[in-house]
Amino acid sequence: MKSIDYANIFKVSLGCSIAFVLAETFGFQYATSVVTITLLSILKTRKETFLVAWKRILAFLSASLIGTTVFHLLNYSLISLTVYLLIYHLICQIGNFMEGFSMSTVLMLHIWKGGSVSLPLLMNEFGLMLIGISMGIIMNLYMPSRIGRIRKMQREIELEMSQILFEMSRAVFQENADENIKQRLDDLEKLIHEALFHSQYTEKNFLFRDMSYYVSYTKMRMDQVQLLKRIYQNLPRLQESYMQTNLVSKFMRITAISMDEYNNASDLLQYLSKLRKQFRKAPLPTSRQEFESRAVLYEIVNELQELLILKQNFSSNLTAYQIETFWQ
């Protein structure tokens, strides 16, 4: 069942009502139009609200210049409205402020319908726009924090990745865990997509703090899950167990207990380098089956290395601010 955004319902209802009362109190004509403007101005995130507000101001200024000129020259006829829409729509696309097209056109229709233009009327339309946009910004100053939810999801993601690796460490011995692993990988991917959604929401709601950490972290985990899926696809190709099987299984278990976000993976990569040396020192395969199985194990080691490099790159790209803020 889809969750209901009660906070947004409350903000839209309250913001539109207050905007209308303000427009009526200050004696603006067409006061009901401010409700539509406010409704369009209460967006999903703070950053989006401020960006769109700025674009709508630019759009209104352009609409005022184009509308008053075209309406006057063509005597406020239907042709003048058509020409205005053609020119203004083109300008909005070129200027990349289409977000203001509908709002500004509604305001310009007041002037076109009135059949004349004057400074007080233009100020009236500007005032309606200002009240609607300002109310949208004020209402969006409150945004429920999702940081606690994201942190909880991070812990769930790390725990699930650890458990999947533990299962894979047994599955390399041809134990029947394949279907269980597949289901867990699918569930984990859904969890990460949900965490990414909340992370992007959080990043866009902090105007003066760098909150990109959560997005970068979640994308790193998403890439790691793709590697785990590739390892899973290789598991059915293992038919017999060898000395290398034990080494890979042990390394999977060591990696599984080191999945927390604070681990930069450097020690694990050094350990993996020693593991590769052991692979190279081993006697050559004595059968085709052993050759194929050891080749699959080597592929799995490569995937594990990529998984660790992703974590190492994530850690090395963090700023001092991010480490101090999110790793304490």
mmCIF file of C-alpha atoms in Angstrom:
data_model
loop_
_atom_site.group_PDB
_atom_site.id
_atom_site.type_symbol
_atom_site.label_atom_id
_atom_site.label_comp_id
_atom_site.label_asym_id
_atom_site.label_seq_id
_atom_site.Cartn_x
_atom_site.Cartn_y
_atom_site.Cartn_z
ATOM 1 C CA MET A 1 0.000 0.000 0.000
ATOM 2 C CA LYS A 2 1.318 3.418 -0.955
ATOM 3 C CA SER A 3 2.210 5.619 2.042
ATOM 4 C CA ILE A 4 0.326 8.876 2.492
ATOM 5 C CA ASP A 5 2.360 12.078 2.814
ATOM 6 C CA TYR A 6 0.380 13.749 5.593
ATOM 7 C CA ALA A 7 2.969 16.513 6.006
ATOM 8 C CA ASN A 8 2.574 17.571 2.369
ATOM 9 C CA ILE A 9 -1.237 17.503 2.634
ATOM 10 C CA PHE A 10 -1.052 19.801 5.654
ATOM 11 C CA LYS A 11 1.474 22.172 4.013
ATOM 12 C CA VAL A 12 -0.539 22.495 0.791
ATOM 13 C CA SER A 13 -3.816 23.139 2.619
ATOM 14 C CA LEU A 14 -2.350 25.625 5.093
ATOM 15 C CA GLY A 15 -0.097 27.384 2.581
ATOM 16 C CA CYS A 16 -2.837 27.919 -0.009
ATOM 17 C CA SER A 17 -5.265 29.217 2.614
ATOM 18 C CA ILE A 18 -2.754 31.662 4.121
ATOM 19 C CA ALA A 19 -1.727 32.880 0.656
ATOM 20 C CA PHE A 20 -5.355 33.604 -0.264
ATOM 21 C CA VAL A 21 -5.967 35.467 3.011
ATOM 22 C CA LEU A 22 -2.841 37.585 2.417
ATOM 23 C CA ALA A 23 -3.868 38.410 -1.160
ATOM 24 C CA GLU A 24 -7.346 39.417 0.019
ATOM 25 C CA THR A 25 -5.962 41.441 2.936
ATOM 26 C CA PHE A 26 -3.655 43.446 0.674
ATOM 27 C CA GLY A 27 -6.477 44.001 -1.816
ATOM 28 C CA PHE A 28 -5.032 42.178 -4.807
ATOM 29 C CA GLN A 29 -7.292 41.539 -7.776
ATOM 30 C CA TYR A 30 -7.777 37.915 -8.892
ATOM 31 C CA ALA A 31 -6.809 36.747 -5.381
ATOM 32 C CA THR A 32 -7.857 33.158 -6.109
ATOM 33 C CA SER A 33 -4.967 32.838 -8.575
ATOM 34 C CA VAL A 34 -2.543 32.903 -5.660
ATOM 35 C CA VAL A 35 -3.894 29.524 -4.543
ATOM 36 C CA THR A 36 -2.779 27.924 -7.824
ATOM 37 C CA ILE A 37 0.636 29.587 -7.620
ATOM 38 C CA THR A 38 1.155 28.389 -4.043
ATOM 39 C CA LEU A 39 0.041 24.905 -4.979
ATOM 40 C CA LEU A 40 2.612 24.798 -7.786
ATOM 41 C CA SER A 41 5.320 26.191 -5.496
ATOM 42 C CA ILE A 42 5.178 23.560 -2.733
ATOM 43 C CA LEU A 43 7.558 21.020 -4.234
ATOM 44 C CA LYS A 44 9.162 17.818 -2.936
ATOM 45 C CA THR A 45 12.489 19.248 -1.729
ATOM 46 C CA ARG A 46 13.914 22.563 -0.518
ATOM 47 C CA LYS A 47 16.533 22.826 -3.263
ATOM 48 C CA GLU A 48 13.928 22.182 -5.930
ATOM 49 C CA THR A 49 11.633 24.778 -4.365
ATOM 50 C CA PHE A 50 14.301 27.507 -4.380
ATOM 51 C CA LEU A 51 15.511 26.669 -7.892
ATOM 52 C CA VAL A 52 12.005 26.655 -9.361
ATOM 53 C CA ALA A 53 11.140 29.875 -7.495
ATOM 54 C CA TRP A 54 14.059 31.638 -9.185
ATOM 55 C CA LYS A 55 13.060 30.264 -12.601
ATOM 56 C CA ARG A 56 9.470 31.424 -12.111
ATOM 57 C CA ILE A 57 10.603 34.949 -11.298
ATOM 58 C CA LEU A 58 12.640 35.008 -14.531
ATOM 59 C CA ALA A 59 9.679 33.531 -16.396
ATOM 60 C CA PHE A 60 7.330 36.207 -15.047
ATOM 61 C CA LEU A 61 9.662 39.051 -16.029
ATOM 62 C CA SER A 62 9.945 37.607 -19.557
ATOM 63 C CA ALA A 63 6.184 37.086 -19.772
ATOM 64 C CA SER A 64 5.537 40.671 -18.669
ATOM 65 C CA LEU A 65 7.830 42.088 -21.332
ATOM 66 C CA ILE A 66 6.536 39.859 -24.133
ATOM 67 C CA GLY A 67 2.876 39.935 -23.097
ATOM 68 C CA THR A 68 2.492 43.673 -22.633
ATOM 69 C CA THR A 69 4.276 44.371 -25.921
ATOM 70 C CA VAL A 70 2.405 41.825 -28.049
ATOM 71 C CA PHE A 71 -1.015 42.504 -26.487
ATOM 72 C CA HIS A 72 -0.645 46.248 -27.044
ATOM 73 C CA LEU A 73 0.592 45.959 -30.629
ATOM 74 C CA LEU A 74 -2.176 43.523 -31.645
ATOM 75 C CA ASN A 75 -4.919 45.286 -29.694
ATOM 76 C CA TYR A 76 -5.579 42.497 -27.162
ATOM 77 C CA SER A 77 -7.100 40.266 -29.846
ATOM 78 C CA LEU A 78 -7.146 36.486 -29.952
ATOM 79 C CA ILE A 79 -4.262 36.695 -32.417
ATOM 80 C CA SER A 80 -2.253 38.625 -29.814
ATOM 81 C CA LEU A 81 -2.759 35.796 -27.316
ATOM 82 C CA THR A 82 -1.680 33.232 -29.922
ATOM 83 C CA VAL A 83 1.441 35.205 -30.845
ATOM 84 C CA TYR A 84 2.274 35.711 -27.145
ATOM 85 C CA LEU A 85 2.016 31.960 -26.468
ATOM 86 C CA LEU A 86 4.176 31.112 -29.483
ATOM 87 C CA ILE A 87 6.932 33.570 -28.587
ATOM 88 C CA TYR A 88 6.799 33.051 -24.828
ATOM 89 C CA HIS A 89 6.792 29.260 -25.069
ATOM 90 C CA LEU A 90 9.872 29.429 -27.297
ATOM 91 C CA ILE A 91 11.658 31.821 -24.893
ATOM 92 C CA CYS A 92 10.879 29.565 -21.906
ATOM 93 C CA GLN A 93 12.384 26.576 -23.665
ATOM 94 C CA ILE A 94 15.476 28.487 -24.750
ATOM 95 C CA GLY A 95 15.917 30.025 -21.289
ATOM 96 C CA ASN A 96 15.240 26.712 -19.520
ATOM 97 C CA PHE A 97 12.515 28.106 -17.270
ATOM 98 C CA MET A 98 9.497 26.159 -18.505
ATOM 99 C CA GLU A 99 8.552 25.685 -14.825
ATOM 100 C CA GLY A 100 7.214 29.238 -14.926
ATOM 101 C CA PHE A 101 5.319 29.015 -18.201
ATOM 102 C CA SER A 102 1.893 28.034 -16.837
ATOM 103 C CA MET A 103 2.001 30.337 -13.818
ATOM 104 C CA SER A 104 3.086 33.397 -15.796
ATOM 105 C CA THR A 105 0.565 32.733 -18.555
ATOM 106 C CA VAL A 106 -2.267 32.604 -16.015
ATOM 107 C CA LEU A 107 -1.162 35.995 -14.705
ATOM 108 C CA MET A 108 -0.770 37.447 -18.201
ATOM 109 C CA LEU A 109 -4.308 36.334 -19.063
ATOM 110 C CA HIS A 110 -5.572 38.816 -16.465
ATOM 111 C CA ILE A 111 -3.947 41.622 -18.446
ATOM 112 C CA TRP A 112 -5.088 40.263 -21.802
ATOM 113 C CA LYS A 113 -8.672 39.852 -20.589
ATOM 114 C CA GLY A 114 -8.649 43.366 -19.120
ATOM 115 C CA GLY A 115 -7.805 44.857 -22.515
ATOM 116 C CA SER A 116 -5.220 47.318 -21.169
ATOM 117 C CA VAL A 117 -1.969 47.392 -19.265
ATOM 118 C CA SER A 118 -0.883 49.660 -16.433
ATOM 119 C CA LEU A 119 1.818 49.688 -13.789
ATOM 120 C CA PRO A 120 -0.658 48.987 -10.932
ATOM 121 C CA LEU A 121 -1.994 45.946 -12.803
ATOM 122 C CA LEU A 122 1.509 44.649 -13.447
ATOM 123 C CA MET A 123 2.350 45.154 -9.759
ATOM 124 C CA ASN A 124 -0.831 43.287 -8.870
ATOM 125 C CA GLU A 125 0.292 40.257 -10.897
ATOM 126 C CA PHE A 126 3.814 40.504 -9.479
ATOM 127 C CA GLY A 127 2.387 40.603 -5.956
ATOM 128 C CA LEU A 128 0.282 37.490 -6.551
ATOM 129 C CA MET A 129 3.343 35.674 -7.837
ATOM 130 C CA LEU A 130 5.476 36.842 -4.916
ATOM 131 C CA ILE A 131 2.940 35.735 -2.298
ATOM 132 C CA GLY A 132 2.469 32.308 -3.925
ATOM 133 C CA ILE A 133 6.174 31.589 -4.363
ATOM 134 C CA SER A 134 7.073 32.910 -0.901
ATOM 135 C CA MET A 135 4.394 30.785 0.734
ATOM 136 C CA GLY A 136 5.735 27.715 -1.091
ATOM 137 C CA ILE A 137 9.228 28.421 0.254
ATOM 138 C CA ILE A 138 7.948 29.031 3.797
ATOM 139 C CA MET A 139 5.899 25.830 3.823
ATOM 140 C CA ASN A 140 8.903 23.829 2.610
ATOM 141 C CA LEU A 141 11.166 25.140 5.359
ATOM 142 C CA TYR A 142 9.844 22.163 7.289
ATOM 143 C CA MET A 143 10.896 18.827 5.823
ATOM 144 C CA PRO A 144 10.788 15.665 7.970
ATOM 145 C CA SER A 145 14.296 14.268 8.461
ATOM 146 C CA ARG A 146 15.007 10.858 6.947
ATOM 147 C CA ILE A 147 18.552 10.507 8.273
ATOM 148 C CA GLY A 148 17.527 8.076 11.005
ATOM 149 C CA ARG A 149 15.766 5.902 8.433
ATOM 150 C CA ILE A 150 18.799 5.979 6.117
ATOM 151 C CA ARG A 151 21.198 5.006 8.919
ATOM 152 C CA LYS A 152 18.944 2.098 9.840
ATOM 153 C CA MET A 153 18.877 0.985 6.196
ATOM 154 C CA GLN A 154 22.670 1.209 6.019
ATOM 155 C CA ARG A 155 22.978 -1.210 8.922
ATOM 156 C CA GLU A 156 20.439 -3.550 7.310
ATOM 157 C CA ILE A 157 22.299 -3.424 3.976
ATOM 158 C CA GLU A 158 25.652 -4.206 5.594
ATOM 159 C CA LEU A 159 24.207 -7.056 7.653
ATOM 160 C CA GLU A 160 22.470 -8.566 4.632
ATOM 161 C CA MET A 161 25.607 -8.313 2.470
ATOM 162 C CA SER A 162 27.578 -10.060 5.225
ATOM 163 C CA GLN A 163 25.059 -12.871 5.491
ATOM 164 C CA ILE A 164 24.972 -13.320 1.710
ATOM 165 C CA LEU A 165 28.770 -13.619 1.639
ATOM 166 C CA PHE A 166 28.644 -16.188 4.442
ATOM 167 C CA GLU A 167 26.139 -18.202 2.406
ATOM 168 C CA MET A 168 28.341 -17.907 -0.669
ATOM 169 C CA SER A 169 31.336 -19.123 1.361
ATOM 170 C CA ARG A 170 29.386 -22.358 1.921
ATOM 171 C CA ALA A 171 27.949 -22.481 -1.595
ATOM 172 C CA VAL A 172 31.424 -22.696 -3.161
ATOM 173 C CA PHE A 173 31.491 -26.231 -1.726
ATOM 174 C CA GLN A 174 28.389 -27.007 -3.851
ATOM 175 C CA GLU A 175 25.984 -26.768 -0.920
ATOM 176 C CA ASN A 176 22.346 -26.150 -1.907
ATOM 177 C CA ALA A 177 22.026 -22.483 -1.020
ATOM 178 C CA ASP A 178 21.612 -21.049 -4.512
ATOM 179 C CA GLU A 179 17.895 -20.201 -4.447
ATOM 180 C CA ASN A 180 18.164 -18.667 -0.994
ATOM 181 C CA ILE A 181 21.045 -16.469 -2.165
ATOM 182 C CA LYS A 182 19.128 -15.330 -5.243
ATOM 183 C CA GLN A 183 16.117 -14.260 -3.174
ATOM 184 C CA ARG A 184 18.324 -12.429 -0.687
ATOM 185 C CA LEU A 185 20.116 -10.582 -3.483
ATOM 186 C CA ASP A 186 16.802 -9.488 -4.993
ATOM 187 C CA ASP A 187 15.530 -8.276 -1.600
ATOM 188 C CA LEU A 188 18.810 -6.488 -0.937
ATOM 189 C CA GLU A 189 18.631 -4.683 -4.271
ATOM 190 C CA LYS A 190 15.129 -3.438 -3.440
ATOM 191 C CA LEU A 191 16.340 -2.213 -0.045
ATOM 192 C CA ILE A 192 19.237 -0.319 -1.638
ATOM 193 C CA HIS A 193 16.928 1.326 -4.193
ATOM 194 C CA GLU A 194 14.717 2.501 -1.329
ATOM 195 C CA ALA A 195 17.762 3.786 0.576
ATOM 196 C CA LEU A 196 18.918 5.657 -2.541
ATOM 197 C CA PHE A 197 15.508 7.328 -2.850
ATOM 198 C CA HIS A 198 15.676 8.587 0.741
ATOM 199 C CA SER A 199 19.342 9.586 0.328
ATOM 200 C CA GLN A 200 18.610 11.720 -2.728
ATOM 201 C CA TYR A 201 15.643 13.281 -0.922
ATOM 202 C CA THR A 202 17.908 14.162 2.024
ATOM 203 C CA GLU A 203 20.657 15.592 -0.191
ATOM 204 C CA LYS A 204 18.157 17.917 -1.896
ATOM 205 C CA ASN A 205 16.716 19.163 1.405
ATOM 206 C CA PHE A 206 19.924 20.512 2.945
ATOM 207 C CA LEU A 207 20.809 23.881 1.464
ATOM 208 C CA PHE A 208 23.981 24.646 3.432
ATOM 209 C CA ARG A 209 25.342 21.184 4.312
ATOM 210 C CA ASP A 210 26.952 18.650 2.013
ATOM 211 C CA MET A 211 24.754 15.557 2.372
ATOM 212 C CA SER A 212 26.012 13.755 -0.738
ATOM 213 C CA TYR A 213 27.648 11.101 1.477
ATOM 214 C CA TYR A 214 24.496 9.015 1.731
ATOM 215 C CA VAL A 215 23.946 9.034 -2.043
ATOM 216 C CA SER A 216 27.578 8.053 -2.726
ATOM 217 C CA TYR A 217 27.447 5.319 -0.094
ATOM 218 C CA THR A 218 24.221 3.837 -1.466
ATOM 219 C CA LYS A 219 25.450 3.891 -5.068
ATOM 220 C CA MET A 220 28.650 2.137 -3.955
ATOM 221 C CA ARG A 221 26.590 -0.608 -2.294
ATOM 222 C CA MET A 222 24.429 -0.882 -5.420
ATOM 223 C CA ASP A 223 27.534 -1.497 -7.547
ATOM 224 C CA GLN A 224 28.762 -4.071 -5.018
ATOM 225 C CA VAL A 225 25.479 -5.951 -5.224
ATOM 226 C CA GLN A 226 25.909 -6.252 -8.994
ATOM 227 C CA LEU A 227 29.258 -7.925 -8.332
ATOM 228 C CA LEU A 228 27.664 -10.267 -5.791
ATOM 229 C CA LYS A 229 25.140 -11.208 -8.472
ATOM 230 C CA ARG A 230 27.967 -12.055 -10.851
ATOM 231 C CA ILE A 231 29.562 -14.241 -8.174
ATOM 232 C CA TYR A 232 26.211 -15.955 -7.645
ATOM 233 C CA GLN A 233 25.963 -16.727 -11.371
ATOM 234 C CA ASN A 234 29.347 -18.474 -11.181
ATOM 235 C CA LEU A 235 28.473 -20.715 -8.237
ATOM 236 C CA PRO A 236 26.648 -23.422 -10.258
ATOM 237 C CA ARG A 237 29.788 -23.861 -12.391
ATOM 238 C CA LEU A 238 31.750 -25.201 -9.403
ATOM 239 C CA GLN A 239 31.631 -28.993 -9.406
ATOM 240 C CA GLU A 240 34.445 -30.118 -7.104
ATOM 241 C CA SER A 241 36.313 -28.682 -4.142
ATOM 242 C CA TYR A 242 40.052 -28.053 -4.129
ATOM 243 C CA MET A 243 42.621 -26.306 -1.987
ATOM 244 C CA GLN A 244 41.737 -23.034 -3.736
ATOM 245 C CA THR A 245 38.086 -23.541 -2.782
ATOM 246 C CA ASN A 246 39.015 -23.415 0.898
ATOM 247 C CA LEU A 247 41.067 -20.263 0.364
ATOM 248 C CA VAL A 248 38.234 -18.472 -1.451
ATOM 249 C CA SER A 249 35.664 -19.565 1.121
ATOM 250 C CA LYS A 250 37.851 -18.298 3.950
ATOM 251 C CA PHE A 251 38.367 -14.964 2.204
ATOM 252 C CA MET A 252 34.608 -14.595 1.696
ATOM 253 C CA ARG A 253 34.071 -15.089 5.434
ATOM 254 C CA ILE A 254 36.767 -12.520 6.275
ATOM 255 C CA THR A 255 35.166 -10.051 3.852
ATOM 256 C CA ALA A 256 31.732 -10.767 5.322
ATOM 257 C CA ILE A 257 32.784 -9.580 8.790
ATOM 258 C CA SER A 258 34.340 -6.418 7.341
ATOM 259 C CA MET A 259 31.365 -4.912 5.507
ATOM 260 C CA ASP A 260 30.789 -1.870 7.740
ATOM 261 C CA GLU A 261 30.969 1.573 6.139
ATOM 262 C CA TYR A 262 34.097 2.613 8.087
ATOM 263 C CA ASN A 263 36.310 -0.113 6.625
ATOM 264 C CA ASN A 264 38.380 1.256 3.745
ATOM 265 C CA ALA A 265 39.175 -2.289 2.458
ATOM 266 C CA SER A 266 42.952 -1.675 2.241
ATOM 267 C CA ASP A 267 43.841 -4.554 4.576
ATOM 268 C CA LEU A 268 41.528 -6.909 2.707
ATOM 269 C CA LEU A 269 43.090 -5.982 -0.613
ATOM 270 C CA GLN A 270 46.540 -6.760 0.814
ATOM 271 C CA TYR A 271 45.238 -10.098 2.042
ATOM 272 C CA LEU A 272 43.798 -10.763 -1.410
ATOM 273 C CA SER A 273 47.164 -10.066 -2.990
ATOM 274 C CA LYS A 274 48.711 -12.814 -0.819
ATOM 275 C CA LEU A 275 45.843 -15.114 -1.781
ATOM 276 C CA ARG A 276 46.645 -14.642 -5.454
ATOM 277 C CA LYS A 277 50.255 -15.605 -4.805
ATOM 278 C CA GLN A 278 49.063 -18.842 -3.213
ATOM 279 C CA PHE A 279 46.963 -19.502 -6.303
ATOM 280 C CA ARG A 280 49.984 -19.057 -8.555
ATOM 281 C CA LYS A 281 52.191 -21.364 -6.442
ATOM 282 C CA ALA A 282 49.688 -24.228 -6.550
ATOM 283 C CA PRO A 283 50.399 -27.219 -8.814
ATOM 284 C CA LEU A 284 48.802 -27.167 -12.248
ATOM 285 C CA PRO A 285 45.357 -28.783 -12.650
ATOM 286 C CA THR A 286 45.397 -32.524 -13.315
ATOM 287 C CA SER A 287 42.027 -32.685 -15.085
ATOM 288 C CA ARG A 288 39.753 -30.587 -17.240
ATOM 289 C CA GLN A 289 37.195 -30.426 -14.436
ATOM 290 C CA GLU A 290 39.771 -29.124 -11.988
ATOM 291 C CA PHE A 291 40.973 -26.579 -14.549
ATOM 292 C CA GLU A 292 37.446 -25.262 -15.098
ATOM 293 C CA SER A 293 36.625 -25.117 -11.395
ATOM 294 C CA ARG A 294 39.840 -23.278 -10.562
ATOM 295 C CA ALA A 295 39.155 -20.840 -13.424
ATOM 296 C CA VAL A 296 35.729 -20.111 -11.912
ATOM 297 C CA LEU A 297 37.304 -19.588 -8.479
ATOM 298 C CA TYR A 298 39.748 -17.160 -10.066
ATOM 299 C CA GLU A 299 36.827 -15.239 -11.607
ATOM 300 C CA ILE A 300 35.174 -15.077 -8.188
ATOM 301 C CA VAL A 301 38.387 -13.699 -6.698
ATOM 302 C CA ASN A 302 38.402 -10.999 -9.393
ATOM 303 C CA GLU A 303 34.811 -10.056 -8.520
ATOM 304 C CA LEU A 304 35.703 -9.871 -4.833
ATOM 305 C CA GLN A 305 38.653 -7.649 -5.686
ATOM 306 C CA GLU A 306 36.409 -5.281 -7.647
ATOM 307 C CA LEU A 307 33.970 -5.260 -4.736
ATOM 308 C CA LEU A 308 36.757 -4.177 -2.384
ATOM 309 C CA ILE A 309 38.149 -1.607 -4.804
ATOM 310 C CA LEU A 310 34.706 0.002 -4.965
ATOM 311 C CA LYS A 311 34.789 0.379 -1.181
ATOM 312 C CA GLN A 312 38.356 1.670 -1.219
ATOM 313 C CA ASN A 313 37.525 4.257 -3.903
ATOM 314 C CA PHE A 314 34.470 5.350 -1.961
ATOM 315 C CA SER A 315 36.569 5.871 1.176
ATOM 316 C CA SER A 316 39.424 7.657 -0.602
ATOM 317 C CA ASN A 317 37.020 10.084 -2.302
ATOM 318 C CA LEU A 318 35.482 11.245 0.963
ATOM 319 C CA THR A 319 36.285 14.780 2.058
ATOM 320 C CA ALA A 320 37.655 15.583 5.505
ATOM 321 C CA TYR A 321 34.248 17.092 6.344
ATOM 322 C CA GLN A 322 32.430 13.901 5.342
ATOM 323 C CA ILE A 323 34.761 11.681 7.366
ATOM 324 C CA GLU A 324 34.406 13.904 10.418
ATOM 325 C CA THR A 325 30.629 14.215 10.060
ATOM 326 C CA PHE A 326 29.544 10.734 8.994
ATOM 327 C CA TRP A 327 32.254 8.443 10.379
ATOM 328 C CA GLN A 328 32.214 9.666 13.967
#
